[in-house]
Short mmCIF file of C-alpha atoms in Angstrom, two decimals:
data_model
loop_
_atom_site.label_atom_id
_atom_site.label_comp_id
_atom_site.label_asym_id
_atom_site.label_seq_id
_atom_site.Cartn_x
_atom_site.Cartn_y
_atom_site.Cartn_z
CA UNK T 181 -5.68 -32.49 -55.59
CA UNK T 182 -8.36 -35.12 -55.36
CA UNK T 183 -5.91 -37.84 -54.17
CA UNK T 184 -4.51 -35.40 -51.52
CA UNK T 185 -8.16 -34.56 -50.33
CA UNK T 186 -9.04 -38.25 -49.93
CA UNK T 187 -5.84 -38.88 -48.08
CA UNK T 188 -6.47 -35.98 -45.75
CA UNK T 189 -9.94 -37.37 -45.09
CA UNK T 190 -8.58 -40.82 -44.37
CA UNK T 191 -6.01 -39.53 -42.01
CA UNK T 192 -8.70 -37.30 -40.27
CA UNK T 193 -10.84 -40.42 -39.75
CA UNK T 194 -7.95 -42.45 -38.44
CA UNK T 195 -7.21 -39.65 -35.95
CA UNK T 196 -10.93 -39.56 -34.83
CA UNK T 197 -11.01 -43.26 -34.32
CA UNK T 198 -7.67 -43.25 -32.35
CA UNK T 199 -9.21 -40.24 -30.18
CA UNK T 200 -12.34 -42.33 -29.58
CA UNK T 201 -10.41 -45.37 -28.61
CA UNK T 202 -8.30 -43.41 -26.13
CA UNK T 203 -11.31 -41.79 -24.63
CA UNK T 204 -13.17 -45.11 -24.12
CA UNK T 205 -10.13 -46.70 -22.50
CA UNK T 206 -10.00 -43.68 -20.20
CA UNK T 207 -13.60 -44.24 -19.35
CA UNK T 208 -13.15 -47.91 -18.66
CA UNK T 209 -10.04 -47.26 -16.61
CA UNK T 210 -11.80 -44.51 -14.50
CA UNK T 211 -14.82 -46.85 -13.89
CA UNK T 212 -12.49 -49.46 -12.57
CA UNK T 213 -10.92 -47.08 -10.12
CA UNK T 214 -14.29 -45.88 -9.04
CA UNK T 215 -15.55 -49.46 -8.41
CA UNK T 216 -12.34 -50.24 -6.59
CA UNK T 217 -12.84 -47.24 -4.37
CA UNK T 218 -16.38 -48.00 -3.82
CA UNK T 219 -15.66 -51.31 -2.70
CA UNK T 220 -13.09 -50.17 -0.34
CA UNK T 221 -15.25 -47.51 1.12
CA UNK T 222 -18.13 -49.86 1.42
CA UNK T 223 -16.02 -52.16 3.42
CA UNK T 224 -14.97 -49.40 5.65
CA UNK T 225 -18.56 -48.16 6.09
CA UNK T 226 -19.73 -51.75 7.16
CA UNK T 227 -16.92 -51.87 9.69
CA UNK T 228 -17.64 -48.37 11.16
CA UNK T 229 -21.50 -49.01 11.17
CA UNK T 230 -21.05 -51.69 13.84
CA UNK T 231 -21.81 -54.77 11.62
CA UNK T 232 -19.98 -57.92 12.53
CA UNK T 233 -16.30 -58.09 11.66
CA UNK T 234 -13.35 -60.07 12.65
CA UNK T 235 -12.70 -57.93 15.73
CA UNK T 236 -16.18 -56.52 16.40
CA UNK T 237 -16.83 -58.54 19.53
CA UNK T 238 -13.59 -57.86 21.03
CA UNK T 239 -13.70 -54.03 20.21
CA UNK T 240 -17.31 -53.81 21.70
CA UNK T 241 -16.22 -55.67 24.87
CA UNK T 242 -13.01 -53.27 25.15
CA UNK T 243 -15.25 -50.30 24.64
CA UNK T 244 -17.51 -51.22 27.42
CA UNK T 245 -14.71 -52.10 29.67
CA UNK T 246 -13.05 -48.79 29.02
CA UNK T 247 -16.40 -46.89 29.68
CA UNK T 248 -16.59 -48.57 33.11
CA UNK T 249 -12.97 -47.93 33.89
CA UNK T 250 -13.12 -44.27 32.82
CA UNK T 251 -16.32 -43.63 34.98
CA UNK T 252 -14.23 -42.76 38.03
CA UNK T 253 -13.05 -44.36 41.32
CA UNK T 254 -15.42 -46.53 43.28
CA UNK T 255 -15.52 -45.86 46.95
CA UNK T 256 -16.59 -48.18 49.81
CA UNK T 257 -19.88 -46.31 50.15
CA UNK T 258 -20.45 -46.69 46.37
CA UNK T 259 -20.08 -50.32 46.77
CA UNK T 260 -22.38 -50.46 49.74
CA UNK T 261 -24.92 -48.54 47.76
CA UNK T 262 -24.90 -51.04 44.90
CA UNK T 263 -25.67 -53.74 47.51
CA UNK T 264 -28.38 -51.76 49.24
CA UNK T 265 -30.18 -50.99 45.89
CA UNK T 266 -30.03 -54.66 44.78
CA UNK T 267 -31.35 -55.94 48.20
CA UNK T 268 -34.11 -53.50 48.08
CA UNK T 269 -35.39 -54.93 44.95
CA UNK T 270 -35.02 -58.56 46.38
CA UNK T 271 -37.73 -57.89 49.08
CA UNK T 272 -39.76 -55.02 47.72
CA UNK T 273 -40.73 -56.72 44.49
CA UNK T 274 -42.27 -59.70 46.38
CA UNK T 275 -43.99 -57.14 48.75
CA UNK T 276 -45.43 -55.28 45.82
CA UNK T 277 -46.81 -58.59 44.48
CA UNK T 278 -48.34 -59.48 47.87
CA UNK T 279 -50.14 -56.16 47.97
CA UNK T 280 -52.15 -57.06 44.92
CA UNK T 281 -53.84 -60.06 46.67
CA UNK T 282 -53.56 -59.33 50.43
CA UNK T 283 -54.27 -55.63 50.73
CA UNK T 284 -57.80 -54.35 51.42
CA UNK T 285 -57.21 -50.75 50.13
CA UNK T 286 -56.96 -49.80 46.40
CA UNK T 287 -54.32 -47.10 47.45
CA UNK T 288 -52.07 -50.08 49.00
CA UNK T 289 -52.58 -52.08 45.72
CA UNK T 290 -51.56 -48.95 43.64
CA UNK T 291 -48.53 -48.49 45.90
CA UNK T 292 -47.49 -52.11 45.35
CA UNK T 293 -47.78 -51.50 41.57
CA UNK T 294 -45.41 -48.70 41.87
CA UNK T 295 -42.95 -50.87 43.84
CA UNK T 296 -43.16 -53.63 41.25
CA UNK T 297 -42.60 -51.43 38.28
CA UNK T 298 -39.93 -49.15 39.91
CA UNK T 299 -37.88 -51.85 41.58
CA UNK T 300 -37.99 -54.12 38.41
CA UNK T 301 -36.34 -51.36 36.30
CA UNK T 302 -34.03 -50.41 39.07
CA UNK T 303 -32.93 -53.93 39.75
CA UNK T 304 -31.90 -54.43 35.97
CA UNK T 305 -29.95 -51.14 36.17
CA UNK T 306 -27.99 -52.11 39.29
CA UNK T 307 -27.09 -55.45 37.96
CA UNK T 308 -25.97 -54.03 34.71
CA UNK T 309 -23.78 -51.27 36.62
CA UNK T 310 -22.41 -53.81 39.09
CA UNK T 311 -21.33 -56.16 36.34
CA UNK T 312 -19.61 -53.16 34.34
CA UNK T 313 -17.93 -52.10 37.43
CA UNK T 314 -16.88 -55.63 38.51
CA UNK T 315 -18.49 -54.94 41.96
CA UNK T 316 -20.09 -57.92 43.68
CA UNK T 317 -23.79 -57.68 44.71
CA UNK T 318 -25.96 -60.38 46.52
CA UNK T 319 -28.52 -62.53 45.06
CA UNK T 320 -30.53 -62.69 48.25
CA UNK T 321 -32.11 -60.30 50.66
CA UNK T 322 -30.76 -59.47 54.12
CA UNK T 323 -32.01 -61.45 57.22
CA UNK T 324 -34.00 -58.61 58.37
CA UNK T 325 -35.60 -58.15 54.92
CA UNK T 326 -36.58 -61.86 54.90
CA UNK T 327 -38.22 -61.38 58.19
CA UNK T 328 -40.27 -58.38 56.80
CA UNK T 329 -41.45 -60.52 54.00
CA UNK T 330 -42.54 -63.28 56.34
CA UNK T 331 -44.49 -60.79 58.35
CA UNK T 332 -46.24 -59.51 55.39
CA UNK T 333 -47.03 -63.17 54.34
CA UNK T 334 -48.81 -63.71 57.56
CA UNK T 335 -50.91 -60.49 57.36
CA UNK T 336 -54.10 -59.73 55.50
CA UNK T 337 -56.70 -57.04 54.97
CA UNK T 338 -56.28 -53.93 57.00
CA UNK T 339 -53.50 -55.46 59.16
CA UNK T 340 -51.48 -55.99 55.94
CA UNK T 341 -52.11 -52.35 54.77
CA UNK T 342 -50.79 -50.86 57.86
CA UNK T 343 -47.86 -53.21 58.08
CA UNK T 344 -47.13 -52.70 54.53
CA UNK T 345 -46.89 -48.92 54.95
CA UNK T 346 -44.82 -49.10 58.21
CA UNK T 347 -42.20 -51.40 56.77
CA UNK T 348 -41.99 -49.82 53.27
CA UNK T 349 -42.12 -46.08 54.25
CA UNK T 350 -39.38 -46.75 56.96
CA UNK T 351 -37.04 -48.53 54.55
CA UNK T 352 -37.48 -45.99 51.73
CA UNK T 353 -36.84 -43.16 54.23
CA UNK T 354 -33.66 -44.73 55.41
CA UNK T 355 -32.28 -45.60 51.95
CA UNK T 356 -33.19 -42.04 50.90
CA UNK T 357 -30.67 -40.71 53.36
CA UNK T 358 -27.97 -42.98 51.87
CA UNK T 359 -28.93 -41.95 48.23
CA UNK T 360 -28.19 -38.23 49.32
CA UNK T 361 -24.71 -39.11 50.73
CA UNK T 362 -23.69 -41.08 47.60
CA UNK T 363 -25.11 -38.54 45.08
CA UNK T 364 -23.21 -35.66 46.96
CA UNK T 365 -19.95 -37.25 47.17
CA UNK T 366 -19.41 -40.06 44.51
CA UNK T 367 -16.77 -39.51 41.94
CA UNK T 368 -18.07 -42.36 39.71
CA UNK T 369 -20.22 -41.25 36.74
CA UNK T 370 -22.14 -44.69 36.78
CA UNK T 371 -22.91 -44.53 40.50
CA UNK T 372 -24.02 -40.93 40.13
CA UNK T 373 -26.49 -41.93 37.43
CA UNK T 374 -27.69 -44.90 39.49
CA UNK T 375 -28.10 -42.49 42.54
CA UNK T 376 -30.20 -40.11 40.51
CA UNK T 377 -32.50 -42.91 39.16
CA UNK T 378 -32.82 -44.40 42.69
CA UNK T 379 -33.62 -41.10 44.19
CA UNK T 380 -36.53 -40.62 41.65
CA UNK T 381 -37.87 -44.20 42.23
CA UNK T 382 -37.74 -43.73 46.05
CA UNK T 383 -39.45 -40.38 45.91
CA UNK T 384 -42.31 -41.88 43.82
CA UNK T 385 -42.59 -44.65 46.24
CA UNK T 386 -42.65 -42.54 49.40
CA UNK T 387 -45.26 -40.41 47.71
CA UNK T 388 -47.65 -43.23 46.94
CA UNK T 389 -47.12 -44.71 50.44
CA UNK T 390 -48.06 -41.33 51.98
CA UNK T 391 -51.08 -41.09 49.64
CA UNK T 392 -52.52 -43.99 51.62
CA UNK T 393 -53.00 -41.91 54.65
CA UNK T 394 -51.48 -44.65 56.76
CA UNK T 395 -47.87 -43.16 57.49
CA UNK T 396 -47.48 -42.75 61.19
CA UNK T 397 -45.43 -40.39 63.22
CA UNK T 398 -43.64 -43.20 64.84
CA UNK T 399 -42.44 -44.23 61.51
CA UNK T 400 -41.22 -40.85 60.62
CA UNK T 401 -39.47 -40.47 63.90
CA UNK T 402 -37.75 -43.93 63.34
CA UNK T 403 -36.46 -42.56 60.09
CA UNK T 404 -35.48 -39.40 61.56
CA UNK T 405 -33.44 -41.21 64.24
CA UNK T 406 -31.24 -42.69 61.53
CA UNK T 407 -30.18 -39.28 60.03
CA UNK T 408 -26.46 -38.74 60.73
CA UNK T 409 -25.98 -35.92 63.31
#
């Protein structure tokens, strides 16, 4: 009986050791699988998060190109609008700078600051949109706009103030008409967004120009004559 009891206890101990060994092996194997899955998941997470990968640059470029391609057809009026917005900044930014040193009125200087801020932001947006849409835009103002800049350079004090308002209120009023046409009819989402931003910018500029008290009926009549009948 005693021998049998000892044998039973020994067999029981061996069974426990085997069971512990099997359990430990299972834990190790499970840990190995978890680490492998974590590594795979981590790699996927890094790729999905936009971190650099073998195809990251190509993928980003493709996504940008696809966004432009899917933004809708580009009409001739849309292309003309891009050119007009670009050229507006090319002469109105210098005009805004001149207002800071040549104007006699604080209201004119304030209007010049609005031109500088508004057209700097708008110019960046139109260049980005034109690039995305593969639409050519100029790097120079029109011949007429160059003449306006030269006129402003030659003026000073109150003469500058009135000329500044005459030229800028007329040009903003006329582009405002074009913005309405583009915003109402464009089928391109990027152009629609640009038209909205341009509309807000031009509205602000017309308002600060009118706040100077120097907008004349002759200028408004000139703008009115350009409205399509």
